[in-house]
Amino acid sequence: MLTNPRALQIARDAFRGSTDYWNANIRPQVERDLRAFQGRHSADSKYSSDAYKGRSKLFRPKTRSTIRKNEAIAAEAFFSTMDAVSVTPENELDDMQQASAEVMKPLLEYRLKKSIPWFQTVIGAYQDAQTVGTVASYQSWKYDEVKGIDRPDIELIPLENLRFDPAASWIDPVNTSPYLIHLIPMYIGQVKRRMRQGTRGEPAKWFPLQDAQIKSAVRHYDSTRLLREDNRTDSRDANTAITEFTIVWVHRNIVEDDGIDMVYYTLGTEFLLSVPVPLSNEYAHGIRPYVIGCSILETHK
């Protein structure tokens, strides 16, 4: 049984182990790839040393221009027709499947054209895959009764904000990893609101915490995020007084326990925010709502 103390300990251990692997093996390569895309020399380049301080640092951005050309090809492939998607029955002789496909197509067309920024999502995902080799996304249904939001949502996730087990299968890391951890930046005001009330009139599902405990999850320096933002002031870092609009880091943890996927939230790795529940309680389909893909296969890696 996944008790609250055990759930918090598993979240800590999984995050610590996966982050150590990420920092040692993945982060340096991702940052080199991002620098190449930005037209900058790698951090360990001789042009970054004091000996070359006065030398020209001009960098021919071949990586960026190549990816831009590939993006144009991808845009033509995905958006050269008026139809955003093609839906056909698996068995064309089955009248039920045929009718289902005829109904599903206009529904998907509407969502991809009106609800989801499909062009930015597709080309952004392709850019991630081309730049750093891998792309990840989170699929959910966004509902906000107050704001009148009730629609599907696809969120592209920066790689530095997702953790999974390094020994997971290269073909399907999402479903073969014993855990998934999604690092979510949230405003303190949003966190407090979830502690006060639930969704759709339900009781609050997050445990109440003191302000000092919430503020403990404010700082989360990440060199990859800083590089991605082109060394501007970190948009996720609290460089002013702590307010309702200060960012804290919430972890969505999906952990396999006795063959059942359990999902729960933690504030960083220090405090438990929710009781672990079966994944099917949170997502009606019972499937881990994440996808990880690539544009160029590298087997067994």
PDB file of C-alpha atoms in Angstrom:
ATOM      1  CA  MET A   1       0.000   0.000   0.000  1.00  0.00           C
ATOM      2  CA  LEU A   2       1.319   3.421  -0.972  1.00  0.00           C
ATOM      3  CA  THR A   3       1.032   5.385   2.271  1.00  0.00           C
ATOM      4  CA  ASN A   4       1.627   9.139   2.391  1.00  0.00           C
ATOM      5  CA  PRO A   5       5.116   8.920   4.008  1.00  0.00           C
ATOM      6  CA  ARG A   6       6.191   6.184   1.583  1.00  0.00           C
ATOM      7  CA  ALA A   7       4.845   8.154  -1.386  1.00  0.00           C
ATOM      8  CA  LEU A   8       6.873  11.216  -0.387  1.00  0.00           C
ATOM      9  CA  GLN A   9      10.018   9.110   0.086  1.00  0.00           C
ATOM     10  CA  ILE A  10       9.566   7.450  -3.327  1.00  0.00           C
ATOM     11  CA  ALA A  11       9.119  10.875  -4.927  1.00  0.00           C
ATOM     12  CA  ARG A  12      12.341  12.091  -3.303  1.00  0.00           C
ATOM     13  CA  ASP A  13      14.363   9.013  -4.261  1.00  0.00           C
ATOM     14  CA  ALA A  14      13.080   8.944  -7.851  1.00  0.00           C
ATOM     15  CA  PHE A  15      13.706  12.656  -8.357  1.00  0.00           C
ATOM     16  CA  ARG A  16      17.183  12.513  -6.823  1.00  0.00           C
ATOM     17  CA  GLY A  17      18.292   9.470  -8.846  1.00  0.00           C
ATOM     18  CA  SER A  18      16.884  10.668 -12.179  1.00  0.00           C
ATOM     19  CA  THR A  19      18.208  14.197 -11.678  1.00  0.00           C
ATOM     20  CA  ASP A  20      21.715  12.918 -10.910  1.00  0.00           C
ATOM     21  CA  TYR A  21      21.636  10.919 -14.158  1.00  0.00           C
ATOM     22  CA  TRP A  22      20.202  13.895 -16.075  1.00  0.00           C
ATOM     23  CA  ASN A  23      22.855  16.299 -14.775  1.00  0.00           C
ATOM     24  CA  ALA A  24      25.740  13.927 -15.470  1.00  0.00           C
ATOM     25  CA  ASN A  25      24.727  12.521 -18.855  1.00  0.00           C
ATOM     26  CA  ILE A  26      21.932  14.465 -20.555  1.00  0.00           C
ATOM     27  CA  ARG A  27      22.093  18.103 -19.499  1.00  0.00           C
ATOM     28  CA  PRO A  28      25.560  18.855 -21.000  1.00  0.00           C
ATOM     29  CA  GLN A  29      24.494  17.505 -24.413  1.00  0.00           C
ATOM     30  CA  VAL A  30      21.163  19.352 -24.357  1.00  0.00           C
ATOM     31  CA  GLU A  31      22.921  22.610 -23.500  1.00  0.00           C
ATOM     32  CA  ARG A  32      25.442  22.090 -26.311  1.00  0.00           C
ATOM     33  CA  ASP A  33      22.546  21.507 -28.717  1.00  0.00           C
ATOM     34  CA  LEU A  34      20.739  24.632 -27.545  1.00  0.00           C
ATOM     35  CA  ARG A  35      23.886  26.707 -27.925  1.00  0.00           C
ATOM     36  CA  ALA A  36      24.330  25.417 -31.480  1.00  0.00           C
ATOM     37  CA  PHE A  37      20.717  26.315 -32.303  1.00  0.00           C
ATOM     38  CA  GLN A  38      21.284  29.815 -30.880  1.00  0.00           C
ATOM     39  CA  GLY A  39      24.428  30.250 -32.952  1.00  0.00           C
ATOM     40  CA  ARG A  40      26.773  30.231 -29.949  1.00  0.00           C
ATOM     41  CA  HIS A  41      29.939  28.324 -29.173  1.00  0.00           C
ATOM     42  CA  SER A  42      29.741  25.508 -26.620  1.00  0.00           C
ATOM     43  CA  ALA A  43      30.559  26.352 -23.002  1.00  0.00           C
ATOM     44  CA  ASP A  44      33.872  24.446 -23.172  1.00  0.00           C
ATOM     45  CA  SER A  45      34.932  26.061 -26.460  1.00  0.00           C
ATOM     46  CA  LYS A  46      38.271  27.809 -26.581  1.00  0.00           C
ATOM     47  CA  TYR A  47      36.420  30.965 -27.645  1.00  0.00           C
ATOM     48  CA  SER A  48      34.898  31.110 -24.156  1.00  0.00           C
ATOM     49  CA  SER A  49      38.319  31.183 -22.476  1.00  0.00           C
ATOM     50  CA  ASP A  50      40.238  34.285 -21.395  1.00  0.00           C
ATOM     51  CA  ALA A  51      42.927  33.559 -23.998  1.00  0.00           C
ATOM     52  CA  TYR A  52      40.386  34.209 -26.762  1.00  0.00           C
ATOM     53  CA  LYS A  53      38.596  37.067 -24.992  1.00  0.00           C
ATOM     54  CA  GLY A  54      39.573  39.565 -27.662  1.00  0.00           C
ATOM     55  CA  ARG A  55      39.034  37.233 -30.648  1.00  0.00           C
ATOM     56  CA  SER A  56      36.027  37.310 -32.910  1.00  0.00           C
ATOM     57  CA  LYS A  57      33.240  35.033 -31.686  1.00  0.00           C
ATOM     58  CA  LEU A  58      31.298  34.979 -34.959  1.00  0.00           C
ATOM     59  CA  PHE A  59      29.462  31.704 -35.336  1.00  0.00           C
ATOM     60  CA  ARG A  60      27.837  30.588 -38.564  1.00  0.00           C
ATOM     61  CA  PRO A  61      24.377  29.378 -37.460  1.00  0.00           C
ATOM     62  CA  LYS A  62      24.190  26.356 -39.760  1.00  0.00           C
ATOM     63  CA  THR A  63      22.264  24.356 -37.153  1.00  0.00           C
ATOM     64  CA  ARG A  64      19.529  26.958 -36.905  1.00  0.00           C
ATOM     65  CA  SER A  65      19.224  27.454 -40.659  1.00  0.00           C
ATOM     66  CA  THR A  66      19.045  23.682 -41.242  1.00  0.00           C
ATOM     67  CA  ILE A  67      16.307  23.275 -38.633  1.00  0.00           C
ATOM     68  CA  ARG A  68      14.394  26.229 -40.095  1.00  0.00           C
ATOM     69  CA  LYS A  69      14.433  24.558 -43.514  1.00  0.00           C
ATOM     70  CA  ASN A  70      13.211  21.311 -41.984  1.00  0.00           C
ATOM     71  CA  GLU A  71      10.445  23.191 -40.169  1.00  0.00           C
ATOM     72  CA  ALA A  72       9.274  24.630 -43.497  1.00  0.00           C
ATOM     73  CA  ILE A  73       9.153  21.113 -44.951  1.00  0.00           C
ATOM     74  CA  ALA A  74       7.218  19.869 -41.915  1.00  0.00           C
ATOM     75  CA  ALA A  75       4.762  22.784 -42.150  1.00  0.00           C
ATOM     76  CA  GLU A  76       4.129  21.975 -45.797  1.00  0.00           C
ATOM     77  CA  ALA A  77       3.587  18.301 -44.983  1.00  0.00           C
ATOM     78  CA  PHE A  78       1.137  18.961 -42.128  1.00  0.00           C
ATOM     79  CA  PHE A  79      -0.680  22.063 -43.369  1.00  0.00           C
ATOM     80  CA  SER A  80      -0.723  21.890 -47.167  1.00  0.00           C
ATOM     81  CA  THR A  81      -4.430  20.946 -47.201  1.00  0.00           C
ATOM     82  CA  MET A  82      -7.527  22.410 -45.582  1.00  0.00           C
ATOM     83  CA  ASP A  83      -7.998  19.252 -43.480  1.00  0.00           C
ATOM     84  CA  ALA A  84      -6.059  19.231 -40.209  1.00  0.00           C
ATOM     85  CA  VAL A  85      -6.467  15.479 -39.799  1.00  0.00           C
ATOM     86  CA  SER A  86      -7.554  12.412 -41.732  1.00  0.00           C
ATOM     87  CA  VAL A  87      -9.732   9.856 -39.922  1.00  0.00           C
ATOM     88  CA  THR A  88     -10.529   6.456 -41.444  1.00  0.00           C
ATOM     89  CA  PRO A  89     -12.044   3.299 -39.931  1.00  0.00           C
ATOM     90  CA  GLU A  90      -9.688   0.443 -39.112  1.00  0.00           C
ATOM     91  CA  ASN A  91     -12.166  -1.925 -40.768  1.00  0.00           C
ATOM     92  CA  GLU A  92     -13.880  -0.197 -43.687  1.00  0.00           C
ATOM     93  CA  LEU A  93     -16.467  -2.991 -43.894  1.00  0.00           C
ATOM     94  CA  ASP A  94     -17.712  -2.233 -40.372  1.00  0.00           C
ATOM     95  CA  ASP A  95     -20.598   0.253 -40.606  1.00  0.00           C
ATOM     96  CA  MET A  96     -20.183   1.240 -36.928  1.00  0.00           C
ATOM     97  CA  GLN A  97     -16.515   2.122 -37.404  1.00  0.00           C
ATOM     98  CA  GLN A  98     -17.339   3.971 -40.611  1.00  0.00           C
ATOM     99  CA  ALA A  99     -19.966   6.082 -38.834  1.00  0.00           C
ATOM    100  CA  SER A 100     -17.623   6.692 -35.902  1.00  0.00           C
ATOM    101  CA  ALA A 101     -14.886   7.975 -38.242  1.00  0.00           C
ATOM    102  CA  GLU A 102     -17.355  10.309 -39.972  1.00  0.00           C
ATOM    103  CA  VAL A 103     -18.343  11.804 -36.608  1.00  0.00           C
ATOM    104  CA  MET A 104     -14.815  11.938 -35.158  1.00  0.00           C
ATOM    105  CA  LYS A 105     -13.251  13.799 -38.082  1.00  0.00           C
ATOM    106  CA  PRO A 106     -15.248  17.063 -37.785  1.00  0.00           C
ATOM    107  CA  LEU A 107     -14.852  16.981 -33.995  1.00  0.00           C
ATOM    108  CA  LEU A 108     -11.071  16.715 -34.289  1.00  0.00           C
ATOM    109  CA  GLU A 109     -11.032  19.337 -37.063  1.00  0.00           C
ATOM    110  CA  TYR A 110     -12.870  21.780 -34.801  1.00  0.00           C
ATOM    111  CA  ARG A 111     -10.618  21.146 -31.800  1.00  0.00           C
ATOM    112  CA  LEU A 112      -7.381  21.412 -33.790  1.00  0.00           C
ATOM    113  CA  LYS A 113      -8.491  24.635 -35.468  1.00  0.00           C
ATOM    114  CA  LYS A 114     -10.361  26.363 -32.633  1.00  0.00           C
ATOM    115  CA  SER A 115      -9.291  24.932 -29.259  1.00  0.00           C
ATOM    116  CA  ILE A 116      -5.651  23.880 -29.687  1.00  0.00           C
ATOM    117  CA  PRO A 117      -2.911  26.091 -31.234  1.00  0.00           C
ATOM    118  CA  TRP A 118      -2.128  23.212 -33.583  1.00  0.00           C
ATOM    119  CA  PHE A 119       0.423  24.960 -35.821  1.00  0.00           C
ATOM    120  CA  GLN A 120       2.539  26.164 -32.890  1.00  0.00           C
ATOM    121  CA  THR A 121       2.219  22.776 -31.202  1.00  0.00           C
ATOM    122  CA  VAL A 122       3.294  20.734 -34.240  1.00  0.00           C
ATOM    123  CA  ILE A 123       6.135  22.985 -35.387  1.00  0.00           C
ATOM    124  CA  GLY A 124       7.267  23.626 -31.799  1.00  0.00           C
ATOM    125  CA  ALA A 125       7.400  19.883 -31.148  1.00  0.00           C
ATOM    126  CA  TYR A 126       9.334  19.331 -34.363  1.00  0.00           C
ATOM    127  CA  GLN A 127      11.761  22.109 -33.420  1.00  0.00           C
ATOM    128  CA  ASP A 128      12.379  20.502 -30.006  1.00  0.00           C
ATOM    129  CA  ALA A 129      12.975  17.113 -31.628  1.00  0.00           C
ATOM    130  CA  GLN A 130      15.402  18.596 -34.154  1.00  0.00           C
ATOM    131  CA  THR A 131      17.238  20.812 -31.663  1.00  0.00           C
ATOM    132  CA  VAL A 132      17.808  18.515 -28.686  1.00  0.00           C
ATOM    133  CA  GLY A 133      16.837  15.128 -30.164  1.00  0.00           C
ATOM    134  CA  THR A 134      13.727  14.488 -28.050  1.00  0.00           C
ATOM    135  CA  VAL A 135      10.326  16.075 -27.545  1.00  0.00           C
ATOM    136  CA  ALA A 136       7.838  15.542 -24.712  1.00  0.00           C
ATOM    137  CA  SER A 137       4.221  16.641 -24.253  1.00  0.00           C
ATOM    138  CA  TYR A 138       1.410  16.416 -21.709  1.00  0.00           C
ATOM    139  CA  GLN A 139      -2.151  15.795 -22.910  1.00  0.00           C
ATOM    140  CA  SER A 140      -5.047  16.832 -20.687  1.00  0.00           C
ATOM    141  CA  TRP A 141      -8.485  18.394 -20.582  1.00  0.00           C
ATOM    142  CA  LYS A 142      -8.365  21.982 -19.345  1.00  0.00           C
ATOM    143  CA  TYR A 143     -11.392  22.952 -17.265  1.00  0.00           C
ATOM    144  CA  ASP A 144     -11.997  26.200 -15.419  1.00  0.00           C
ATOM    145  CA  GLU A 145     -15.594  26.885 -14.486  1.00  0.00           C
ATOM    146  CA  VAL A 146     -14.891  30.502 -13.500  1.00  0.00           C
ATOM    147  CA  LYS A 147     -13.108  31.399 -16.746  1.00  0.00           C
ATOM    148  CA  GLY A 148     -15.398  29.265 -18.897  1.00  0.00           C
ATOM    149  CA  ILE A 149     -12.588  27.028 -20.167  1.00  0.00           C
ATOM    150  CA  ASP A 150     -13.594  23.501 -21.174  1.00  0.00           C
ATOM    151  CA  ARG A 151     -11.340  22.091 -23.887  1.00  0.00           C
ATOM    152  CA  PRO A 152      -8.541  19.632 -24.675  1.00  0.00           C
ATOM    153  CA  ASP A 153      -5.005  20.840 -24.146  1.00  0.00           C
ATOM    154  CA  ILE A 154      -1.550  19.825 -25.376  1.00  0.00           C
ATOM    155  CA  GLU A 155       1.443  21.212 -23.473  1.00  0.00           C
ATOM    156  CA  LEU A 156       4.980  20.867 -24.818  1.00  0.00           C
ATOM    157  CA  ILE A 157       7.326  20.174 -21.912  1.00  0.00           C
ATOM    158  CA  PRO A 158      10.950  21.377 -21.801  1.00  0.00           C
ATOM    159  CA  LEU A 159      13.084  18.280 -21.280  1.00  0.00           C
ATOM    160  CA  GLU A 160      14.600  19.664 -18.096  1.00  0.00           C
ATOM    161  CA  ASN A 161      11.115  19.603 -16.511  1.00  0.00           C
ATOM    162  CA  LEU A 162      10.487  15.872 -16.996  1.00  0.00           C
ATOM    163  CA  ARG A 163      12.104  12.912 -15.226  1.00  0.00           C
ATOM    164  CA  PHE A 164      11.842   9.201 -15.958  1.00  0.00           C
ATOM    165  CA  ASP A 165      13.969   6.167 -15.192  1.00  0.00           C
ATOM    166  CA  PRO A 166      17.172   5.953 -17.294  1.00  0.00           C
ATOM    167  CA  ALA A 167      16.662   2.188 -17.723  1.00  0.00           C
ATOM    168  CA  ALA A 168      13.235   2.596 -19.378  1.00  0.00           C
ATOM    169  CA  SER A 169      12.768   1.163 -22.876  1.00  0.00           C
ATOM    170  CA  TRP A 170      14.018   3.426 -25.655  1.00  0.00           C
ATOM    171  CA  ILE A 171      10.904   2.565 -27.688  1.00  0.00           C
ATOM    172  CA  ASP A 172       8.377   3.602 -25.013  1.00  0.00           C
ATOM    173  CA  PRO A 173      10.026   5.377 -22.046  1.00  0.00           C
ATOM    174  CA  VAL A 174       6.728   6.813 -20.771  1.00  0.00           C
ATOM    175  CA  ASN A 175       4.987   3.485 -20.142  1.00  0.00           C
ATOM    176  CA  THR A 176       8.023   1.370 -19.228  1.00  0.00           C
ATOM    177  CA  SER A 177       9.488   3.700 -16.607  1.00  0.00           C
ATOM    178  CA  PRO A 178       8.414   2.819 -13.034  1.00  0.00           C
ATOM    179  CA  TYR A 179       7.883   6.529 -12.420  1.00  0.00           C
ATOM    180  CA  LEU A 180       7.330   9.843 -14.185  1.00  0.00           C
ATOM    181  CA  ILE A 181       7.914  13.216 -12.546  1.00  0.00           C
ATOM    182  CA  HIS A 182       6.685  16.429 -14.179  1.00  0.00           C
ATOM    183  CA  LEU A 183       8.104  19.644 -12.714  1.00  0.00           C
ATOM    184  CA  ILE A 184       5.326  22.242 -12.963  1.00  0.00           C
ATOM    185  CA  PRO A 185       5.905  25.970 -12.326  1.00  0.00           C
ATOM    186  CA  MET A 186       2.840  27.379 -10.565  1.00  0.00           C
ATOM    187  CA  TYR A 187       1.982  30.719  -8.996  1.00  0.00           C
ATOM    188  CA  ILE A 188       1.669  30.713  -5.207  1.00  0.00           C
ATOM    189  CA  GLY A 189      -1.869  32.072  -5.621  1.00  0.00           C
ATOM    190  CA  GLN A 190      -2.831  29.048  -7.752  1.00  0.00           C
ATOM    191  CA  VAL A 191      -1.347  26.644  -5.205  1.00  0.00           C
ATOM    192  CA  LYS A 192      -3.248  28.279  -2.339  1.00  0.00           C
ATOM    193  CA  ARG A 193      -6.483  28.220  -4.339  1.00  0.00           C
ATOM    194  CA  ARG A 194      -6.132  24.471  -4.881  1.00  0.00           C
ATOM    195  CA  MET A 195      -5.588  24.080  -1.151  1.00  0.00           C
ATOM    196  CA  ARG A 196      -8.827  25.951  -0.467  1.00  0.00           C
ATOM    197  CA  GLN A 197     -11.137  24.406  -3.057  1.00  0.00           C
ATOM    198  CA  GLY A 198     -11.424  21.505  -5.468  1.00  0.00           C
ATOM    199  CA  THR A 199     -12.658  21.429  -9.061  1.00  0.00           C
ATOM    200  CA  ARG A 200     -16.317  21.301 -10.046  1.00  0.00           C
ATOM    201  CA  GLY A 201     -17.449  21.979  -6.477  1.00  0.00           C
ATOM    202  CA  GLU A 202     -15.505  19.068  -4.969  1.00  0.00           C
ATOM    203  CA  PRO A 203     -13.604  19.375  -1.658  1.00  0.00           C
ATOM    204  CA  ALA A 204     -10.000  20.573  -1.799  1.00  0.00           C
ATOM    205  CA  LYS A 205      -7.656  17.786  -2.849  1.00  0.00           C
ATOM    206  CA  TRP A 206      -4.407  19.470  -1.792  1.00  0.00           C
ATOM    207  CA  PHE A 207      -3.251  19.527   1.814  1.00  0.00           C
ATOM    208  CA  PRO A 208      -3.038  23.018   3.359  1.00  0.00           C
ATOM    209  CA  LEU A 209       0.492  24.226   4.054  1.00  0.00           C
ATOM    210  CA  GLN A 210       1.924  27.229   5.861  1.00  0.00           C
ATOM    211  CA  ASP A 211       3.265  30.168   3.840  1.00  0.00           C
ATOM    212  CA  ALA A 212       6.831  29.378   4.929  1.00  0.00           C
ATOM    213  CA  GLN A 213       6.463  25.809   3.657  1.00  0.00           C
ATOM    214  CA  ILE A 214       5.094  26.987   0.311  1.00  0.00           C
ATOM    215  CA  LYS A 215       7.903  29.511  -0.099  1.00  0.00           C
ATOM    216  CA  SER A 216      10.483  26.771   0.428  1.00  0.00           C
ATOM    217  CA  ALA A 217       9.763  25.595  -3.134  1.00  0.00           C
ATOM    218  CA  VAL A 218      10.378  29.008  -4.725  1.00  0.00           C
ATOM    219  CA  ARG A 219      13.953  28.691  -5.910  1.00  0.00           C
ATOM    220  CA  HIS A 220      14.728  26.140  -8.576  1.00  0.00           C
ATOM    221  CA  TYR A 221      17.790  27.247 -10.540  1.00  0.00           C
ATOM    222  CA  ASP A 222      18.165  25.422 -13.829  1.00  0.00           C
ATOM    223  CA  SER A 223      21.072  26.178 -16.155  1.00  0.00           C
ATOM    224  CA  THR A 224      19.278  24.637 -19.153  1.00  0.00           C
ATOM    225  CA  ARG A 225      16.203  26.832 -18.673  1.00  0.00           C
ATOM    226  CA  LEU A 226      18.449  29.885 -18.287  1.00  0.00           C
ATOM    227  CA  LEU A 227      20.272  28.998 -21.508  1.00  0.00           C
ATOM    228  CA  ARG A 228      16.964  28.357 -23.308  1.00  0.00           C
ATOM    229  CA  GLU A 229      15.898  31.879 -22.363  1.00  0.00           C
ATOM    230  CA  ASP A 230      19.142  33.194 -23.858  1.00  0.00           C
ATOM    231  CA  ASN A 231      20.654  34.117 -20.463  1.00  0.00           C
ATOM    232  CA  ARG A 232      17.963  36.665 -19.643  1.00  0.00           C
ATOM    233  CA  THR A 233      16.848  37.007 -16.030  1.00  0.00           C
ATOM    234  CA  ASP A 234      15.290  33.656 -15.130  1.00  0.00           C
ATOM    235  CA  SER A 235      11.530  34.039 -15.685  1.00  0.00           C
ATOM    236  CA  ARG A 236      10.830  31.283 -13.124  1.00  0.00           C
ATOM    237  CA  ASP A 237      13.089  32.670 -10.390  1.00  0.00           C
ATOM    238  CA  ALA A 238      11.837  34.937  -7.619  1.00  0.00           C
ATOM    239  CA  ASN A 239      14.022  38.031  -7.954  1.00  0.00           C
ATOM    240  CA  THR A 240      11.525  40.279  -6.152  1.00  0.00           C
ATOM    241  CA  ALA A 241       9.500  40.066  -2.953  1.00  0.00           C
ATOM    242  CA  ILE A 242       7.463  36.862  -2.483  1.00  0.00           C
ATOM    243  CA  THR A 243       3.877  37.532  -3.630  1.00  0.00           C
ATOM    244  CA  GLU A 244       0.824  35.646  -4.901  1.00  0.00           C
ATOM    245  CA  PHE A 245       2.463  35.809  -8.352  1.00  0.00           C
ATOM    246  CA  THR A 246       5.745  34.205  -7.317  1.00  0.00           C
ATOM    247  CA  ILE A 247       6.549  30.885  -8.989  1.00  0.00           C
ATOM    248  CA  VAL A 248       6.915  27.716  -6.918  1.00  0.00           C
ATOM    249  CA  TRP A 249       7.632  24.224  -8.240  1.00  0.00           C
ATOM    250  CA  VAL A 250       5.016  21.493  -7.951  1.00  0.00           C
ATOM    251  CA  HIS A 251       5.832  17.903  -8.956  1.00  0.00           C
ATOM    252  CA  ARG A 252       3.230  15.637 -10.531  1.00  0.00           C
ATOM    253  CA  ASN A 253       4.400  12.125  -9.637  1.00  0.00           C
ATOM    254  CA  ILE A 254       3.158   9.004 -11.420  1.00  0.00           C
ATOM    255  CA  VAL A 255       4.516   5.938  -9.627  1.00  0.00           C
ATOM    256  CA  GLU A 256       3.868   2.254 -10.291  1.00  0.00           C
ATOM    257  CA  ASP A 257       2.930   0.443  -7.062  1.00  0.00           C
ATOM    258  CA  ASP A 258       2.047  -3.275  -7.151  1.00  0.00           C
ATOM    259  CA  GLY A 259       1.366  -3.008 -10.880  1.00  0.00           C
ATOM    260  CA  ILE A 260      -0.996  -0.026 -10.487  1.00  0.00           C
ATOM    261  CA  ASP A 261      -0.074   3.509 -11.532  1.00  0.00           C
ATOM    262  CA  MET A 262      -0.630   5.981  -8.700  1.00  0.00           C
ATOM    263  CA  VAL A 263      -0.612   9.754  -9.168  1.00  0.00           C
ATOM    264  CA  TYR A 264      -0.024  12.438  -6.537  1.00  0.00           C
ATOM    265  CA  TYR A 265       1.466  15.903  -6.159  1.00  0.00           C
ATOM    266  CA  THR A 266       4.340  17.177  -4.045  1.00  0.00           C
ATOM    267  CA  LEU A 267       5.668  20.668  -3.393  1.00  0.00           C
ATOM    268  CA  GLY A 268       9.204  20.163  -4.607  1.00  0.00           C
ATOM    269  CA  THR A 269      10.384  17.051  -2.795  1.00  0.00           C
ATOM    270  CA  GLU A 270       9.713  18.322   0.717  1.00  0.00           C
ATOM    271  CA  PHE A 271       5.946  18.303   1.199  1.00  0.00           C
ATOM    272  CA  LEU A 272       3.110  16.058   0.067  1.00  0.00           C
ATOM    273  CA  LEU A 273       0.228  17.965  -1.512  1.00  0.00           C
ATOM    274  CA  SER A 274      -2.253  15.185  -2.262  1.00  0.00           C
ATOM    275  CA  VAL A 275      -3.162  11.625  -1.361  1.00  0.00           C
ATOM    276  CA  PRO A 276      -1.869   9.059  -3.906  1.00  0.00           C
ATOM    277  CA  VAL A 277      -4.801   7.807  -6.007  1.00  0.00           C
ATOM    278  CA  PRO A 278      -4.981   5.371  -8.953  1.00  0.00           C
ATOM    279  CA  LEU A 279      -4.239   7.062 -12.264  1.00  0.00           C
ATOM    280  CA  SER A 280      -7.693   6.115 -13.530  1.00  0.00           C
ATOM    281  CA  ASN A 281      -9.219   8.322 -10.798  1.00  0.00           C
ATOM    282  CA  GLU A 282      -7.434  11.366 -12.179  1.00  0.00           C
ATOM    283  CA  TYR A 283      -7.640  10.460 -15.871  1.00  0.00           C
ATOM    284  CA  ALA A 284     -10.700   8.501 -16.998  1.00  0.00           C
ATOM    285  CA  HIS A 285      -8.756   6.649 -19.728  1.00  0.00           C
ATOM    286  CA  GLY A 286      -6.252   5.334 -17.146  1.00  0.00           C
ATOM    287  CA  ILE A 287      -3.290   5.957 -19.487  1.00  0.00           C
ATOM    288  CA  ARG A 288      -0.241   8.009 -18.580  1.00  0.00           C
ATOM    289  CA  PRO A 289      -0.996  11.343 -20.292  1.00  0.00           C
ATOM    290  CA  TYR A 290       2.516  11.913 -21.626  1.00  0.00           C
ATOM    291  CA  VAL A 291       4.191  11.304 -24.970  1.00  0.00           C
ATOM    292  CA  ILE A 292       7.937  11.280 -25.669  1.00  0.00           C
ATOM    293  CA  GLY A 293       9.205  11.116 -29.234  1.00  0.00           C
ATOM    294  CA  CYS A 294      12.071  11.952 -31.554  1.00  0.00           C
ATOM    295  CA  SER A 295      12.637  12.895 -35.185  1.00  0.00           C
ATOM    296  CA  ILE A 296      15.709  10.683 -35.699  1.00  0.00           C
ATOM    297  CA  LEU A 297      15.881   7.192 -34.208  1.00  0.00           C
ATOM    298  CA  GLU A 298      18.897   6.079 -32.192  1.00  0.00           C
ATOM    299  CA  THR A 299      18.322   2.470 -31.240  1.00  0.00           C
ATOM    300  CA  HIS A 300      18.749   1.313 -27.646  1.00  0.00           C
ATOM    301  CA  LYS A 301      19.528   4.853 -26.473  1.00  0.00           C
TER     302      LYS A 301
END
